[in-house]
Amino acid sequence: MAAESNWSELPKDLLYLIWQQIDNETDLIRFRSICSHWRSSSIPPIQHSNILLSKFPHLSKFPFNFSKCSYFLIKQPPQQQQIALFRPWLIRVTQNLSGKTKLSEFPLLPFNLTSPFQSSLDLNRFSLLHLGTNFIIDFKELTLYRYMFPKKVVTVTPLILAILLDNNHLVLLRSGDECWTDLLSSIQDICVFNGWIYAVEVGGTTAKIGPEDLSVQLVVNRVLGRSGDIKFLVENEGELLLVDIEENFYFDSSLEYTFEDALTIHVFRIDEKEKEWVELTSLRDKILFLGYGCSFSVSASDISAVKGNCVIFMDDVFENSRICDNGMCVFDLDQDQLSPLSDYPDYLKLFRPPPN
């Protein structure tokens, strides 16, 4: 009778090959938690997260550095969920190229983040849901070249870096290339979906860029009947969604700004076979978190919220700062109404650290 395999004794070279294929933050943490042999066979987590950026030496020509930013939903482990230890918590972890990792607060919260985990946070103790990853910018020096300021940075294998610049140009760099490729203009948002880079312009025209040869394929011509001047792409349960946002500027009889009517929002899913964006009547229990750096979706049940079918804005994405009142805000698709985050306690608690 053959002896049972001992996973803890797998050869180091095999473990290293497995480790190099992992690109999910949660899986990286769990891989190193198996045993000391697995941990010693893998490169340090910080080095792993920065392998991709090290493949692009031309980044030194830009007046800024990249820091990797990952979003996690922290929950109690399944075996402890019958005991209410703490509520779900959304965290953002940043890692810079020098290897420093920190727990970051969300920039538009109307309060200071005081966390019981400021000194350390052992992610192995919790159930983790990795929501998304993006790269944020640390300027090396003050620059006057606003056209170089990145609005969003995404990566896709085989080693392609895509940057949406402040002038709405999409530029790409492949590992080994000597120069950047200025590919598209008038782009509102980009994302990685099914291994391709998708880009949408203000009229809704959507293209995808081939990961091998940077070929551009038209996916959808435009969004018919919608004229929103802000658009976001976000993945939801294996589908690509488009959020079309139109800013309204209404004032009441006393010339006071009406917060509730500030936006009109429509959500679509892509149908590549028919080459069209199909409007959705509801997100059901889903909540879309939108930001220029990163967008993702979460189920209301995952965050112990009463309802879904809402959109939460995480960044200052509006030219009119009064729309979100210098803080995070929520658009309820059921009520067709914008409200401050403070009006939704279930959502607000998600951004406050759980008690000791």
PDB file of C-alpha atoms in Angstrom, residues 35-296:
ATOM      1  CA  CYS A  35       3.872  25.431   7.647  1.00  0.00           C
ATOM      2  CA  SER A  36       7.423  26.688   8.171  1.00  0.00           C
ATOM      3  CA  HIS A  37       8.690  24.641   5.186  1.00  0.00           C
ATOM      4  CA  TRP A  38       6.226  26.321   2.803  1.00  0.00           C
ATOM      5  CA  ARG A  39       7.059  29.724   4.270  1.00  0.00           C
ATOM      6  CA  SER A  40      10.819  29.248   3.886  1.00  0.00           C
ATOM      7  CA  SER A  41      10.359  28.028   0.296  1.00  0.00           C
ATOM      8  CA  SER A  42       8.635  31.243  -0.801  1.00  0.00           C
ATOM      9  CA  ILE A  43      10.006  34.695  -1.325  1.00  0.00           C
ATOM     10  CA  PRO A  44       8.895  37.391   1.144  1.00  0.00           C
ATOM     11  CA  PRO A  45       5.390  38.768   0.475  1.00  0.00           C
ATOM     12  CA  ILE A  46       6.623  42.296  -0.199  1.00  0.00           C
ATOM     13  CA  GLN A  47       9.108  41.122  -2.808  1.00  0.00           C
ATOM     14  CA  HIS A  48       6.409  39.029  -4.455  1.00  0.00           C
ATOM     15  CA  SER A  49       4.044  41.999  -4.704  1.00  0.00           C
ATOM     16  CA  ASN A  50       6.740  44.117  -6.352  1.00  0.00           C
ATOM     17  CA  ILE A  51       8.068  41.600  -8.891  1.00  0.00           C
ATOM     18  CA  LEU A  52       5.762  43.064 -11.528  1.00  0.00           C
ATOM     19  CA  LEU A  53       6.882  46.649 -11.034  1.00  0.00           C
ATOM     20  CA  SER A  54      10.552  45.659 -11.161  1.00  0.00           C
ATOM     21  CA  LYS A  55       9.976  44.492 -14.738  1.00  0.00           C
ATOM     22  CA  PHE A  56       9.386  48.080 -15.870  1.00  0.00           C
ATOM     23  CA  PRO A  57      12.642  50.065 -15.577  1.00  0.00           C
ATOM     24  CA  HIS A  58      11.164  52.934 -17.608  1.00  0.00           C
ATOM     25  CA  LEU A  59       8.945  53.853 -14.653  1.00  0.00           C
ATOM     26  CA  SER A  60      11.948  55.766 -13.296  1.00  0.00           C
ATOM     27  CA  LYS A  61      11.261  58.397 -15.980  1.00  0.00           C
ATOM     28  CA  PHE A  62       8.058  59.379 -14.212  1.00  0.00           C
ATOM     29  CA  PRO A  63       8.253  61.842 -11.261  1.00  0.00           C
ATOM     30  CA  PHE A  64       6.442  59.466  -8.916  1.00  0.00           C
ATOM     31  CA  ASN A  65       6.646  56.027  -7.321  1.00  0.00           C
ATOM     32  CA  PHE A  66       3.976  53.327  -7.294  1.00  0.00           C
ATOM     33  CA  SER A  67       2.609  51.754  -4.132  1.00  0.00           C
ATOM     34  CA  LYS A  68       0.439  48.659  -4.333  1.00  0.00           C
ATOM     35  CA  CYS A  69      -2.944  49.057  -2.673  1.00  0.00           C
ATOM     36  CA  SER A  70      -5.123  46.049  -1.801  1.00  0.00           C
ATOM     37  CA  TYR A  71      -8.687  46.017  -0.472  1.00  0.00           C
ATOM     38  CA  PHE A  72      -9.862  43.257   1.883  1.00  0.00           C
ATOM     39  CA  LEU A  73     -13.095  42.444   3.648  1.00  0.00           C
ATOM     40  CA  ILE A  74     -12.276  40.998   7.067  1.00  0.00           C
ATOM     41  CA  LYS A  75     -14.815  38.671   8.623  1.00  0.00           C
ATOM     42  CA  GLN A  76     -14.886  36.186  11.453  1.00  0.00           C
ATOM     43  CA  PRO A  77     -13.701  32.688  10.551  1.00  0.00           C
ATOM     44  CA  PRO A  78     -16.646  30.396   9.596  1.00  0.00           C
ATOM     45  CA  GLN A  79     -16.220  28.309  12.747  1.00  0.00           C
ATOM     46  CA  GLN A  80     -16.652  31.433  14.896  1.00  0.00           C
ATOM     47  CA  GLN A  81     -19.509  33.123  13.085  1.00  0.00           C
ATOM     48  CA  GLN A  82     -22.086  31.788  15.515  1.00  0.00           C
ATOM     49  CA  ILE A  83     -20.397  34.002  18.112  1.00  0.00           C
ATOM     50  CA  ALA A  84     -20.697  37.717  17.371  1.00  0.00           C
ATOM     51  CA  LEU A  85     -17.070  38.767  18.014  1.00  0.00           C
ATOM     52  CA  PHE A  86     -17.046  41.688  15.597  1.00  0.00           C
ATOM     53  CA  ARG A  87     -18.750  42.929  12.480  1.00  0.00           C
ATOM     54  CA  PRO A  88     -17.196  42.790   8.964  1.00  0.00           C
ATOM     55  CA  TRP A  89     -14.591  45.433   8.283  1.00  0.00           C
ATOM     56  CA  LEU A  90     -13.236  46.888   5.030  1.00  0.00           C
ATOM     57  CA  ILE A  91      -9.516  47.618   5.092  1.00  0.00           C
ATOM     58  CA  ARG A  92      -7.013  49.028   2.634  1.00  0.00           C
ATOM     59  CA  VAL A  93      -3.395  47.862   2.854  1.00  0.00           C
ATOM     60  CA  THR A  94      -0.617  49.689   0.998  1.00  0.00           C
ATOM     61  CA  GLN A  95       2.850  48.365   0.167  1.00  0.00           C
ATOM     62  CA  ASN A  96       5.550  50.634  -1.272  1.00  0.00           C
ATOM     63  CA  LEU A  97       8.621  49.587  -3.235  1.00  0.00           C
ATOM     64  CA  SER A  98      10.861  49.902  -0.181  1.00  0.00           C
ATOM     65  CA  GLY A  99       8.897  47.124   1.493  1.00  0.00           C
ATOM     66  CA  LYS A 100       6.882  49.164   3.985  1.00  0.00           C
ATOM     67  CA  THR A 101       3.328  47.943   4.615  1.00  0.00           C
ATOM     68  CA  LYS A 102       0.656  49.928   6.398  1.00  0.00           C
ATOM     69  CA  LEU A 103      -3.054  49.908   7.079  1.00  0.00           C
ATOM     70  CA  SER A 104      -4.490  52.968   5.340  1.00  0.00           C
ATOM     71  CA  GLU A 105      -7.598  54.958   6.109  1.00  0.00           C
ATOM     72  CA  PHE A 106     -10.060  55.969   3.426  1.00  0.00           C
ATOM     73  CA  PRO A 107      -9.372  59.583   2.429  1.00  0.00           C
ATOM     74  CA  LEU A 108     -12.903  60.950   2.414  1.00  0.00           C
ATOM     75  CA  LEU A 109     -14.197  59.592   5.701  1.00  0.00           C
ATOM     76  CA  PRO A 110     -15.574  62.444   7.826  1.00  0.00           C
ATOM     77  CA  PHE A 111     -13.672  61.200  10.919  1.00  0.00           C
ATOM     78  CA  ASN A 112     -10.209  60.049  11.919  1.00  0.00           C
ATOM     79  CA  LEU A 113      -9.490  56.325  11.751  1.00  0.00           C
ATOM     80  CA  THR A 114      -8.406  55.016  15.150  1.00  0.00           C
ATOM     81  CA  SER A 115      -7.712  51.326  14.905  1.00  0.00           C
ATOM     82  CA  PRO A 116      -7.087  48.727  17.632  1.00  0.00           C
ATOM     83  CA  PHE A 117      -4.807  47.054  15.038  1.00  0.00           C
ATOM     84  CA  GLN A 118      -2.452  50.002  14.509  1.00  0.00           C
ATOM     85  CA  SER A 119       0.628  48.102  15.661  1.00  0.00           C
ATOM     86  CA  SER A 120      -0.120  44.801  13.904  1.00  0.00           C
ATOM     87  CA  LEU A 121      -2.918  42.889  12.224  1.00  0.00           C
ATOM     88  CA  ASP A 122      -2.598  39.121  11.916  1.00  0.00           C
ATOM     89  CA  LEU A 123      -4.681  38.374   8.817  1.00  0.00           C
ATOM     90  CA  ASN A 124      -4.340  34.632   9.450  1.00  0.00           C
ATOM     91  CA  ARG A 125      -6.816  34.972  12.312  1.00  0.00           C
ATOM     92  CA  PHE A 126      -9.686  36.062  10.078  1.00  0.00           C
ATOM     93  CA  SER A 127     -11.703  35.060   7.067  1.00  0.00           C
ATOM     94  CA  LEU A 128     -10.525  37.275   4.204  1.00  0.00           C
ATOM     95  CA  LEU A 129     -12.201  38.302   0.976  1.00  0.00           C
ATOM     96  CA  HIS A 130      -9.841  40.004  -1.483  1.00  0.00           C
ATOM     97  CA  LEU A 131     -11.874  42.685  -3.266  1.00  0.00           C
ATOM     98  CA  GLY A 132      -9.446  44.456  -5.546  1.00  0.00           C
ATOM     99  CA  THR A 133      -5.973  45.849  -6.141  1.00  0.00           C
ATOM    100  CA  ASN A 134      -4.696  49.044  -7.664  1.00  0.00           C
ATOM    101  CA  PHE A 135      -1.572  51.190  -7.567  1.00  0.00           C
ATOM    102  CA  ILE A 136      -1.438  54.582  -5.920  1.00  0.00           C
ATOM    103  CA  ILE A 137       1.071  57.350  -6.535  1.00  0.00           C
ATOM    104  CA  ASP A 138       3.793  58.801  -4.320  1.00  0.00           C
ATOM    105  CA  PHE A 139       5.353  61.842  -5.974  1.00  0.00           C
ATOM    106  CA  LYS A 140       9.156  62.039  -5.887  1.00  0.00           C
ATOM    107  CA  GLU A 141       8.962  65.792  -6.456  1.00  0.00           C
ATOM    108  CA  LEU A 142       6.385  68.419  -7.320  1.00  0.00           C
ATOM    109  CA  THR A 143       5.627  68.308 -11.029  1.00  0.00           C
ATOM    110  CA  LEU A 144       3.997  70.900 -13.258  1.00  0.00           C
ATOM    111  CA  TYR A 145       3.218  68.310 -15.918  1.00  0.00           C
ATOM    112  CA  ARG A 146      -0.386  67.525 -15.048  1.00  0.00           C
ATOM    113  CA  TYR A 147      -0.763  65.404 -18.180  1.00  0.00           C
ATOM    114  CA  MET A 148       1.568  62.871 -16.552  1.00  0.00           C
ATOM    115  CA  PHE A 149      -0.582  62.486 -13.433  1.00  0.00           C
ATOM    116  CA  PRO A 150      -2.115  58.959 -13.377  1.00  0.00           C
ATOM    117  CA  LYS A 151      -5.823  58.633 -12.650  1.00  0.00           C
ATOM    118  CA  LYS A 152      -5.693  54.840 -12.606  1.00  0.00           C
ATOM    119  CA  VAL A 153      -3.061  52.116 -12.960  1.00  0.00           C
ATOM    120  CA  VAL A 154      -3.763  48.451 -13.772  1.00  0.00           C
ATOM    121  CA  THR A 155      -1.583  45.484 -14.691  1.00  0.00           C
ATOM    122  CA  VAL A 156      -2.232  42.322 -16.662  1.00  0.00           C
ATOM    123  CA  THR A 157      -0.033  39.385 -17.611  1.00  0.00           C
ATOM    124  CA  PRO A 158       2.072  38.910 -19.583  1.00  0.00           C
ATOM    125  CA  LEU A 159       3.552  41.920 -17.868  1.00  0.00           C
ATOM    126  CA  ILE A 160       1.614  44.837 -19.288  1.00  0.00           C
ATOM    127  CA  LEU A 161       1.208  48.075 -17.364  1.00  0.00           C
ATOM    128  CA  ALA A 162      -1.679  50.367 -18.322  1.00  0.00           C
ATOM    129  CA  ILE A 163      -2.000  53.932 -17.032  1.00  0.00           C
ATOM    130  CA  LEU A 164      -4.988  56.219 -17.501  1.00  0.00           C
ATOM    131  CA  LEU A 165      -3.501  59.711 -17.365  1.00  0.00           C
ATOM    132  CA  ASP A 166      -5.118  62.904 -16.130  1.00  0.00           C
ATOM    133  CA  ASN A 167      -5.615  64.044 -19.732  1.00  0.00           C
ATOM    134  CA  ASN A 168      -7.734  60.876 -20.322  1.00  0.00           C
ATOM    135  CA  HIS A 169      -5.084  59.228 -22.509  1.00  0.00           C
ATOM    136  CA  LEU A 170      -4.452  55.516 -22.036  1.00  0.00           C
ATOM    137  CA  VAL A 171      -0.761  54.629 -22.239  1.00  0.00           C
ATOM    138  CA  LEU A 172       0.661  51.120 -22.012  1.00  0.00           C
ATOM    139  CA  LEU A 173       4.067  49.602 -21.430  1.00  0.00           C
ATOM    140  CA  ARG A 174       5.087  46.009 -22.002  1.00  0.00           C
ATOM    141  CA  SER A 175       8.031  44.492 -20.174  1.00  0.00           C
ATOM    142  CA  GLY A 176      11.030  44.796 -22.488  1.00  0.00           C
ATOM    143  CA  ASP A 177       9.619  47.639 -24.591  1.00  0.00           C
ATOM    144  CA  GLU A 178      11.789  50.731 -24.956  1.00  0.00           C
ATOM    145  CA  CYS A 179       8.943  53.228 -24.924  1.00  0.00           C
ATOM    146  CA  TRP A 180       5.339  53.739 -23.926  1.00  0.00           C
ATOM    147  CA  THR A 181       2.450  53.253 -26.352  1.00  0.00           C
ATOM    148  CA  ASP A 182      -0.114  56.090 -26.348  1.00  0.00           C
ATOM    149  CA  LEU A 183      -3.067  53.963 -27.410  1.00  0.00           C
ATOM    150  CA  LEU A 184      -6.414  55.690 -26.796  1.00  0.00           C
ATOM    151  CA  SER A 185      -7.752  59.122 -25.831  1.00  0.00           C
ATOM    152  CA  SER A 186     -10.945  60.472 -24.198  1.00  0.00           C
ATOM    153  CA  ILE A 187     -11.032  57.457 -21.863  1.00  0.00           C
ATOM    154  CA  GLN A 188     -13.183  57.641 -18.711  1.00  0.00           C
ATOM    155  CA  ASP A 189     -12.175  54.410 -16.971  1.00  0.00           C
ATOM    156  CA  ILE A 190     -10.153  51.220 -17.423  1.00  0.00           C
ATOM    157  CA  CYS A 191     -10.184  47.800 -15.779  1.00  0.00           C
ATOM    158  CA  VAL A 192      -8.879  44.269 -16.224  1.00  0.00           C
ATOM    159  CA  PHE A 193     -11.587  41.746 -17.079  1.00  0.00           C
ATOM    160  CA  ASN A 194     -10.986  38.135 -18.162  1.00  0.00           C
ATOM    161  CA  GLY A 195      -7.328  38.902 -18.784  1.00  0.00           C
ATOM    162  CA  TRP A 196      -7.994  41.862 -21.118  1.00  0.00           C
ATOM    163  CA  ILE A 197      -7.742  45.601 -20.501  1.00  0.00           C
ATOM    164  CA  TYR A 198     -11.142  47.243 -21.068  1.00  0.00           C
ATOM    165  CA  ALA A 199     -11.495  50.988 -21.664  1.00  0.00           C
ATOM    166  CA  VAL A 200     -14.653  53.103 -21.919  1.00  0.00           C
ATOM    167  CA  GLU A 201     -14.933  56.655 -23.243  1.00  0.00           C
ATOM    168  CA  VAL A 202     -17.469  59.290 -22.289  1.00  0.00           C
ATOM    169  CA  GLY A 203     -20.074  58.262 -24.881  1.00  0.00           C
ATOM    170  CA  GLY A 204     -19.915  54.640 -23.754  1.00  0.00           C
ATOM    171  CA  THR A 205     -17.807  53.359 -26.659  1.00  0.00           C
ATOM    172  CA  THR A 206     -15.882  50.440 -25.176  1.00  0.00           C
ATOM    173  CA  ALA A 207     -12.779  48.669 -26.424  1.00  0.00           C
ATOM    174  CA  LYS A 208     -10.569  45.890 -25.130  1.00  0.00           C
ATOM    175  CA  ILE A 209      -6.822  45.605 -25.589  1.00  0.00           C
ATOM    176  CA  GLY A 210      -5.197  42.288 -26.383  1.00  0.00           C
ATOM    177  CA  PRO A 211      -2.732  41.172 -23.685  1.00  0.00           C
ATOM    178  CA  GLU A 212      -0.281  39.767 -26.242  1.00  0.00           C
ATOM    179  CA  ASP A 213      -0.014  42.337 -29.061  1.00  0.00           C
ATOM    180  CA  LEU A 214      -1.896  45.393 -27.698  1.00  0.00           C
ATOM    181  CA  SER A 215      -4.449  45.035 -30.484  1.00  0.00           C
ATOM    182  CA  VAL A 216      -7.595  47.141 -29.964  1.00  0.00           C
ATOM    183  CA  GLN A 217     -10.989  45.504 -30.478  1.00  0.00           C
ATOM    184  CA  LEU A 218     -14.237  47.475 -30.434  1.00  0.00           C
ATOM    185  CA  VAL A 219     -16.616  45.804 -27.986  1.00  0.00           C
ATOM    186  CA  VAL A 220     -19.559  48.242 -27.776  1.00  0.00           C
ATOM    187  CA  ASN A 221     -20.159  51.234 -30.024  1.00  0.00           C
ATOM    188  CA  ARG A 222     -21.869  53.475 -27.457  1.00  0.00           C
ATOM    189  CA  VAL A 223     -24.536  53.622 -24.729  1.00  0.00           C
ATOM    190  CA  LEU A 224     -27.755  54.577 -26.488  1.00  0.00           C
ATOM    191  CA  GLY A 225     -29.931  57.201 -24.824  1.00  0.00           C
ATOM    192  CA  ARG A 226     -27.538  57.969 -21.944  1.00  0.00           C
ATOM    193  CA  SER A 227     -25.364  61.057 -21.690  1.00  0.00           C
ATOM    194  CA  GLY A 228     -23.656  60.799 -18.308  1.00  0.00           C
ATOM    195  CA  ASP A 229     -20.285  62.527 -18.201  1.00  0.00           C
ATOM    196  CA  ILE A 230     -18.747  60.124 -15.652  1.00  0.00           C
ATOM    197  CA  LYS A 231     -18.392  56.391 -16.214  1.00  0.00           C
ATOM    198  CA  PHE A 232     -17.008  53.518 -14.163  1.00  0.00           C
ATOM    199  CA  LEU A 233     -16.223  49.910 -15.058  1.00  0.00           C
ATOM    200  CA  VAL A 234     -16.572  47.290 -12.319  1.00  0.00           C
ATOM    201  CA  GLU A 235     -16.698  43.491 -12.278  1.00  0.00           C
ATOM    202  CA  ASN A 236     -19.618  41.828 -10.534  1.00  0.00           C
ATOM    203  CA  GLU A 237     -19.986  38.039 -10.267  1.00  0.00           C
ATOM    204  CA  GLY A 238     -18.125  37.378 -13.506  1.00  0.00           C
ATOM    205  CA  GLU A 239     -19.868  40.145 -15.452  1.00  0.00           C
ATOM    206  CA  LEU A 240     -18.521  43.539 -16.479  1.00  0.00           C
ATOM    207  CA  LEU A 241     -20.738  46.420 -15.435  1.00  0.00           C
ATOM    208  CA  LEU A 242     -20.806  50.040 -16.569  1.00  0.00           C
ATOM    209  CA  VAL A 243     -22.024  52.749 -14.194  1.00  0.00           C
ATOM    210  CA  ASP A 244     -23.210  55.838 -16.100  1.00  0.00           C
ATOM    211  CA  ILE A 245     -23.408  58.991 -13.963  1.00  0.00           C
ATOM    212  CA  GLU A 246     -24.918  62.326 -14.871  1.00  0.00           C
ATOM    213  CA  GLU A 247     -24.334  65.300 -12.584  1.00  0.00           C
ATOM    214  CA  ASN A 248     -27.388  67.489 -11.947  1.00  0.00           C
ATOM    215  CA  PHE A 249     -27.178  70.984 -10.515  1.00  0.00           C
ATOM    216  CA  TYR A 250     -30.503  71.762  -8.903  1.00  0.00           C
ATOM    217  CA  PHE A 251     -31.205  74.608  -6.505  1.00  0.00           C
ATOM    218  CA  ASP A 252     -34.372  75.188  -4.511  1.00  0.00           C
ATOM    219  CA  SER A 253     -36.262  78.486  -4.325  1.00  0.00           C
ATOM    220  CA  SER A 254     -33.799  79.908  -1.801  1.00  0.00           C
ATOM    221  CA  LEU A 255     -30.893  79.075  -4.171  1.00  0.00           C
ATOM    222  CA  GLU A 256     -29.731  76.350  -1.808  1.00  0.00           C
ATOM    223  CA  TYR A 257     -28.077  73.298  -3.328  1.00  0.00           C
ATOM    224  CA  THR A 258     -30.303  70.176  -3.341  1.00  0.00           C
ATOM    225  CA  PHE A 259     -28.037  67.295  -2.333  1.00  0.00           C
ATOM    226  CA  GLU A 260     -30.541  64.491  -2.924  1.00  0.00           C
ATOM    227  CA  ASP A 261     -31.003  65.277  -6.635  1.00  0.00           C
ATOM    228  CA  ALA A 262     -27.322  65.783  -7.425  1.00  0.00           C
ATOM    229  CA  LEU A 263     -26.908  62.642  -9.550  1.00  0.00           C
ATOM    230  CA  THR A 264     -28.693  60.407 -12.039  1.00  0.00           C
ATOM    231  CA  ILE A 265     -27.218  56.907 -12.244  1.00  0.00           C
ATOM    232  CA  HIS A 266     -27.835  53.963 -14.580  1.00  0.00           C
ATOM    233  CA  VAL A 267     -26.083  50.591 -14.456  1.00  0.00           C
ATOM    234  CA  PHE A 268     -25.463  48.307 -17.450  1.00  0.00           C
ATOM    235  CA  ARG A 269     -23.934  44.883 -18.068  1.00  0.00           C
ATOM    236  CA  ILE A 270     -21.921  44.144 -21.156  1.00  0.00           C
ATOM    237  CA  ASP A 271     -23.221  41.797 -23.860  1.00  0.00           C
ATOM    238  CA  GLU A 272     -20.235  41.271 -26.136  1.00  0.00           C
ATOM    239  CA  LYS A 273     -22.129  38.930 -28.436  1.00  0.00           C
ATOM    240  CA  GLU A 274     -24.696  41.622 -29.239  1.00  0.00           C
ATOM    241  CA  LYS A 275     -22.090  44.393 -28.858  1.00  0.00           C
ATOM    242  CA  GLU A 276     -24.211  46.439 -26.491  1.00  0.00           C
ATOM    243  CA  TRP A 277     -24.585  47.614 -22.919  1.00  0.00           C
ATOM    244  CA  VAL A 278     -27.803  46.189 -21.413  1.00  0.00           C
ATOM    245  CA  GLU A 279     -29.393  48.293 -18.683  1.00  0.00           C
ATOM    246  CA  LEU A 280     -30.090  46.575 -15.355  1.00  0.00           C
ATOM    247  CA  THR A 281     -33.238  47.247 -13.378  1.00  0.00           C
ATOM    248  CA  SER A 282     -31.620  46.293 -10.071  1.00  0.00           C
ATOM    249  CA  LEU A 283     -28.346  45.157  -8.487  1.00  0.00           C
ATOM    250  CA  ARG A 284     -30.376  43.070  -6.030  1.00  0.00           C
ATOM    251  CA  ASP A 285     -28.242  42.555  -2.909  1.00  0.00           C
ATOM    252  CA  LYS A 286     -25.047  43.871  -4.501  1.00  0.00           C
ATOM    253  CA  ILE A 287     -23.299  47.083  -3.480  1.00  0.00           C
ATOM    254  CA  LEU A 288     -20.869  48.757  -5.884  1.00  0.00           C
ATOM    255  CA  PHE A 289     -17.885  50.583  -4.394  1.00  0.00           C
ATOM    256  CA  LEU A 290     -16.582  53.092  -6.939  1.00  0.00           C
ATOM    257  CA  GLY A 291     -13.329  55.039  -6.969  1.00  0.00           C
ATOM    258  CA  TYR A 292     -10.862  56.315  -9.526  1.00  0.00           C
ATOM    259  CA  GLY A 293      -8.199  54.013  -8.159  1.00  0.00           C
ATOM    260  CA  CYS A 294     -10.236  50.836  -7.684  1.00  0.00           C
ATOM    261  CA  SER A 295     -13.855  49.684  -7.991  1.00  0.00           C
ATOM    262  CA  PHE A 296     -15.412  46.433  -6.757  1.00  0.00           C
TER     263      PHE A 296
END
